Amino acid sequence: MNDLKSTPLVLSRKYISQEKQTGFHVKKVNANWSKRTKKVGITGKYGIRYGSSLRRQCKKLEVQQHSRYDCSFCGKKAVKREATGIWKCKACNKTIAGGAYSVSTAAAATIRSTIRRLRELVEA
């Protein structure tokens, strides 16, 4: 009897009856479903090809590339990648030139600090 309650068919009947009672669509959350990927994440599309270390490096870059970043103009987390090195804020519609996989690179941070230091020397 206990096994009957956990079968997918009974679970689907339960959700259908909830939908009829409330009139709203009930979203099934992990009803006997397994997670798709545990380690590979976005690089699961490559399957077994290219080797694990290359896929790990690729995962790091692709996660960086597809994530949202904070806008330096409006402060919202709305900056997304448009093309290689071109980033656009969806909130304030500003376009930023940055790195290929992230908005700012280590080299850009070094140059910014050098320019700031030189500007302070000239002003002083």
Coordinates of C-alpha atoms in Angstrom, one line a residue:
M1 CA 0.0 0.0 0.0
N2 CA 2.9 2.4 0.8
D3 CA 4.6 1.7 -2.5
L4 CA 1.4 2.6 -4.4
K5 CA 1.4 6.1 -3.0
S6 CA 4.9 6.9 -4.4
T7 CA 4.3 5.7 -8.0
P8 CA 4.4 8.4 -10.7
L9 CA 0.8 7.6 -11.8
V10 CA -0.6 8.3 -8.3
L11 CA 1.6 11.4 -8.1
S12 CA 0.2 12.7 -11.4
R13 CA -3.4 12.0 -10.3
K14 CA -2.7 14.0 -7.1
Y15 CA -1.5 17.0 -9.2
I16 CA -4.5 16.7 -11.6
S17 CA -6.9 16.7 -8.6
Q18 CA -5.2 19.7 -7.2
E19 CA -5.5 21.5 -10.5
K20 CA -9.2 20.8 -10.6
Q21 CA -9.8 22.0 -7.1
T22 CA -7.8 25.2 -7.3
G23 CA -8.2 26.0 -11.0
F24 CA -4.5 26.7 -11.3
H25 CA -1.7 24.7 -12.9
V26 CA 0.3 22.9 -10.3
K27 CA 4.0 22.6 -11.2
K28 CA 5.5 19.2 -10.4
V29 CA 8.8 19.8 -8.6
N30 CA 11.2 16.7 -8.5
A31 CA 8.4 14.2 -8.4
N32 CA 10.6 11.1 -8.7
W33 CA 12.7 12.9 -11.3
S34 CA 16.5 12.8 -11.2
K35 CA 18.8 15.8 -11.7
R36 CA 20.2 15.9 -15.2
T37 CA 23.9 16.7 -14.5
K38 CA 25.8 16.7 -11.2
K39 CA 29.3 17.8 -12.2
V40 CA 29.4 18.6 -15.9
G41 CA 26.8 21.3 -16.0
I42 CA 26.7 23.3 -19.2
T43 CA 29.4 21.1 -20.8
G44 CA 27.1 18.1 -20.8
K45 CA 26.3 18.9 -24.4
Y46 CA 29.8 17.7 -25.4
G47 CA 29.2 14.2 -24.0
I48 CA 32.3 12.1 -23.7
R49 CA 34.2 14.0 -26.3
Y50 CA 37.3 16.3 -25.9
G51 CA 38.5 14.9 -22.5
S52 CA 37.6 15.8 -18.9
S53 CA 40.2 18.5 -18.3
L54 CA 39.3 20.4 -21.5
R55 CA 35.6 20.2 -20.7
R56 CA 36.4 21.5 -17.1
Q57 CA 38.2 24.5 -18.6
C58 CA 35.4 25.1 -21.1
K59 CA 32.8 24.9 -18.3
K60 CA 34.6 27.7 -16.4
L61 CA 34.6 29.9 -19.4
E62 CA 31.0 29.2 -20.5
V63 CA 29.6 29.8 -17.0
Q64 CA 31.4 33.1 -16.9
Q65 CA 30.2 34.0 -20.4
H66 CA 26.5 33.3 -19.8
S67 CA 26.2 34.8 -16.3
R68 CA 24.9 38.3 -15.6
Y69 CA 27.2 41.0 -14.2
D70 CA 26.7 44.2 -12.2
C71 CA 26.4 47.4 -14.4
S72 CA 28.9 50.0 -13.4
F73 CA 26.5 52.8 -14.6
C74 CA 23.1 51.9 -13.0
G75 CA 24.3 49.3 -10.4
K76 CA 21.8 46.6 -11.5
K77 CA 22.8 43.0 -12.3
A78 CA 21.7 43.2 -15.9
V79 CA 24.8 43.1 -18.0
K80 CA 24.9 40.3 -20.6
R81 CA 27.2 39.3 -23.4
E82 CA 26.1 40.4 -26.9
A83 CA 29.2 39.3 -28.8
T84 CA 32.9 38.7 -28.3
G85 CA 34.0 41.5 -26.0
I86 CA 30.7 43.4 -26.3
W87 CA 28.5 43.6 -23.2
K88 CA 25.2 45.3 -22.9
C89 CA 23.1 46.4 -19.8
K90 CA 19.5 45.5 -20.3
A91 CA 18.4 48.0 -17.7
C92 CA 20.1 51.2 -18.8
N93 CA 20.9 50.1 -22.4
K94 CA 24.6 51.0 -22.1
T95 CA 27.1 49.0 -24.2
I96 CA 30.5 48.2 -22.6
A97 CA 33.7 46.9 -24.2
G98 CA 35.2 44.2 -22.1
G99 CA 36.8 40.8 -22.2
A100 CA 35.7 37.8 -24.3
Y101 CA 34.3 35.8 -21.4
S102 CA 33.8 38.4 -18.6
V103 CA 33.1 42.1 -18.4
S104 CA 36.4 43.1 -16.9
T105 CA 39.8 41.4 -17.3
A106 CA 42.8 41.4 -15.1
A107 CA 44.8 43.4 -17.7
A108 CA 42.0 46.1 -17.8
A109 CA 42.1 46.4 -14.0
T110 CA 45.8 46.9 -14.0
I111 CA 45.6 49.6 -16.7
R112 CA 42.8 51.3 -14.8
S113 CA 44.9 51.4 -11.6
T114 CA 47.9 52.7 -13.5
I115 CA 45.9 55.5 -15.2
R116 CA 44.4 56.5 -11.8
R117 CA 47.9 56.6 -10.2
L118 CA 49.4 58.7 -13.1
R119 CA 46.4 61.0 -12.9
E120 CA 47.0 61.5 -9.2
L121 CA 50.7 62.3 -9.8
V122 CA 49.8 64.9 -12.4
E123 CA 47.2 66.6 -10.2
A124 CA 49.5 66.6 -7.1

